[in-house]
Structures are given as C-alpha cells and as structure tokens.
C-alpha cells in the first residue's frame, strides 16, 4: 500500500433524506423536513452549498416516498424561469439550485432501517471512490464551511474523517461518540486520531463528550463493511458501528469543527438557527433585532 492510498479526491456527496420527519408533524406531513426553510433557503440547500464550497460536484440523494420536491428544488423550473424573465426579474436567486446535468442522482431507501442502511443504498453510485456524507438536519455555519475544513484535513491525512464537537456530558446518549486518541500537530490541533466509536452510549459508558456532528468523509470500503452490519442502537443498522470496524484497518481521524452548529432536527434548534441567521443578514438584521428586543421586553 502506498502513501497515496486512501487519498483520492472527494467528488461525491451522499445526503440521506429518506427520514419521515415525525418531530415536525404536521408541517412535514406533505413536505420533506429537508425542505423546511431557514429564512428563504430550505435546509437541504445549506448542505448542498457547503458541499459545493468544498469542491464536491456530484450529489447523491437517498430518498423515499414523498421526497420528490427535494429533487424538483434542484431541477430547472421552466415555467417559473420563463415567467420571471418575461417580467424582467433576475434569475440570480435561483443560482444555488442549479446542478449540472447528470450530477444529481437519487436512490430510494425502500424501508427505514437506519443511517447505515441509507448510506449502503447508495453503494452502486458511490462506486470505488471516497465520498462525503451530509446529514442536512445538522446546520453547520463556518467560514470556511465544515466540509471545506474537513477536506483540508483530508489532504493532510487521507482515509476516513468525521467532524466532531463537544456537547455537555449528559447529552451524549443522543449521538455517536468518539474515543479520541492522539492529537495531530496539523491544522492547529483540530485533528485527532479516533480509536473507537460508539453510537448512542449510556452517559456512564461514553468514551468522551465529543460527538459525531453529521459530516463524514469515508472510503468506499465502508460499503462492504455495511453489507454485513448487524442492527445496533435503536434496532437500526448504524453507520457508526460500521465505521468502528474500520478503525485499525484504515486511517481514521476526527476534525473539531471551528464554527457553529444548529440542531435543526429539533424545533428549538430550528428556531435558534432561524433567529441567528436572520440576525446576520444585511437585508433584515436591524429589523429582526428590533423585533426580538421588543418581544423580550
Ligand atoms: C445520527 C448518527 C449519530 C450522529 C447524529 C448527528 O444520529 O447516527 O452518530 O451523532 O446523527 O446528528 P440520529 O440523529 O440520526 O439519531
């Protein structure tokens, strides 16, 4: 094995978007949760933008029934665009929704069997290349973005990488948790070896309070590992369990994300993200600040 092994560039990203979104019912009865907007962009758009910034140009959506509007969002909207052009309106606002022909692929996850199963459903499209994974519920805001930070780390160490962040110890049971090994000097100490991974441990069993925060760069061999993966936490096929089995066989590192993370899988996190991003937008920050302080009085 040469030092070039496990260092092919990351061109593909998998977005598991088949989840039912029950936490946001009734809003998500007929609309995918990934299409809920933070201000004027659906959640999935933030994830795709983050992927593009990191140099990724092939988008693989693992979808399911009722998720067609996610694909429509990234399609050409002929009637809309023609009408807007006729009315002299700029189409610039639609720019982020454009994907080059052939660069958006979908595969269906027919039964909800967990994140590991969702990723495995994309195996034929991923093929023999490293790939990124984005969990769109996790809204990562940073400059550069989370995946770009990870790609920079990947250029240093190759192999498999996950983004991690610290949470209070009593919250670890909601997440995948890493056992951190040695810190590397590269990237200002943001890179850590991963010596173990456990999905949704009991607080007393958690190896640390560093959680997997929904961004991954993985080598294609993980698909073979997922193939025989038994059910884990919650009776689901867990990506974390398959990754844990790759430790020791391939390089495995964690990148501590320098930026902010909003858990948009929870209602409170969603409101927090909306407020935080609105307060940063030039076109509305002043008004929103005034409204917020009025409401808080
Ligand atoms: C998934 C992963 C978990 C990760 C989390 C981040 O869990 O399995 O390792 O920490 O996303 O949001 P889920 O939220 O789907 O239960």
Tab-separated table of C-alpha atoms and ligand atoms in Angstrom, residues 23 115 135 137-138 174-177 198-200 211-214 216 236 238-240 243 261 263, ligand 1:
chain	number	residue	atom	x	y	z
A	23	UNK	CA	-40.679	15.503	15.018
A	115	UNK	CA	-28.465	5.635	8.679
A	135	UNK	CA	-26.882	14.950	7.490
A	137	UNK	CA	-30.545	18.326	9.967
A	138	UNK	CA	-27.205	19.480	11.235
A	174	UNK	CA	-28.356	11.194	21.576
A	175	UNK	CA	-25.284	10.881	19.368
A	176	UNK	CA	-22.391	8.869	18.057
A	177	UNK	CA	-19.424	9.424	20.387
A	198	UNK	CA	-19.948	4.135	19.870
A	199	UNK	CA	-23.489	5.014	18.838
A	200	UNK	CA	-25.798	6.465	21.494
A	211	UNK	CA	-19.933	13.725	19.269
A	212	UNK	CA	-20.182	12.992	15.562
A	213	UNK	CA	-21.832	16.065	14.151
A	214	UNK	CA	-23.221	14.889	10.839
A	216	UNK	CA	-18.197	12.447	7.160
A	236	UNK	CA	-31.175	0.134	13.304
A	238	UNK	CA	-25.797	2.108	12.317
A	239	UNK	CA	-23.142	3.827	10.243
A	240	UNK	CA	-21.192	4.390	13.457
A	243	UNK	CA	-17.069	2.904	10.892
A	261	UNK	CA	-23.735	24.075	14.671
A	263	UNK	CA	-29.517	21.063	15.508
B	1	LIG	C1	-27.026	10.305	13.590
B	1	LIG	C2	-25.770	9.467	13.786
B	1	LIG	C3	-25.022	9.924	15.032
B	1	LIG	C4	-24.721	11.413	14.930
B	1	LIG	C5	-26.017	12.204	14.694
B	1	LIG	C6	-25.723	13.668	14.454
B	1	LIG	O1	-27.931	10.011	14.625
B	1	LIG	O2	-26.136	8.114	13.881
B	1	LIG	O3	-23.828	9.205	15.174
B	1	LIG	O4	-24.087	11.862	16.111
B	1	LIG	O5	-26.732	11.695	13.565
B	1	LIG	O6	-26.912	14.365	14.350
B	1	LIG	P1	-29.508	10.385	14.528
B	1	LIG	O7	-29.612	11.844	14.828
B	1	LIG	O8	-29.944	10.047	13.137
B	1	LIG	O9	-30.173	9.558	15.569
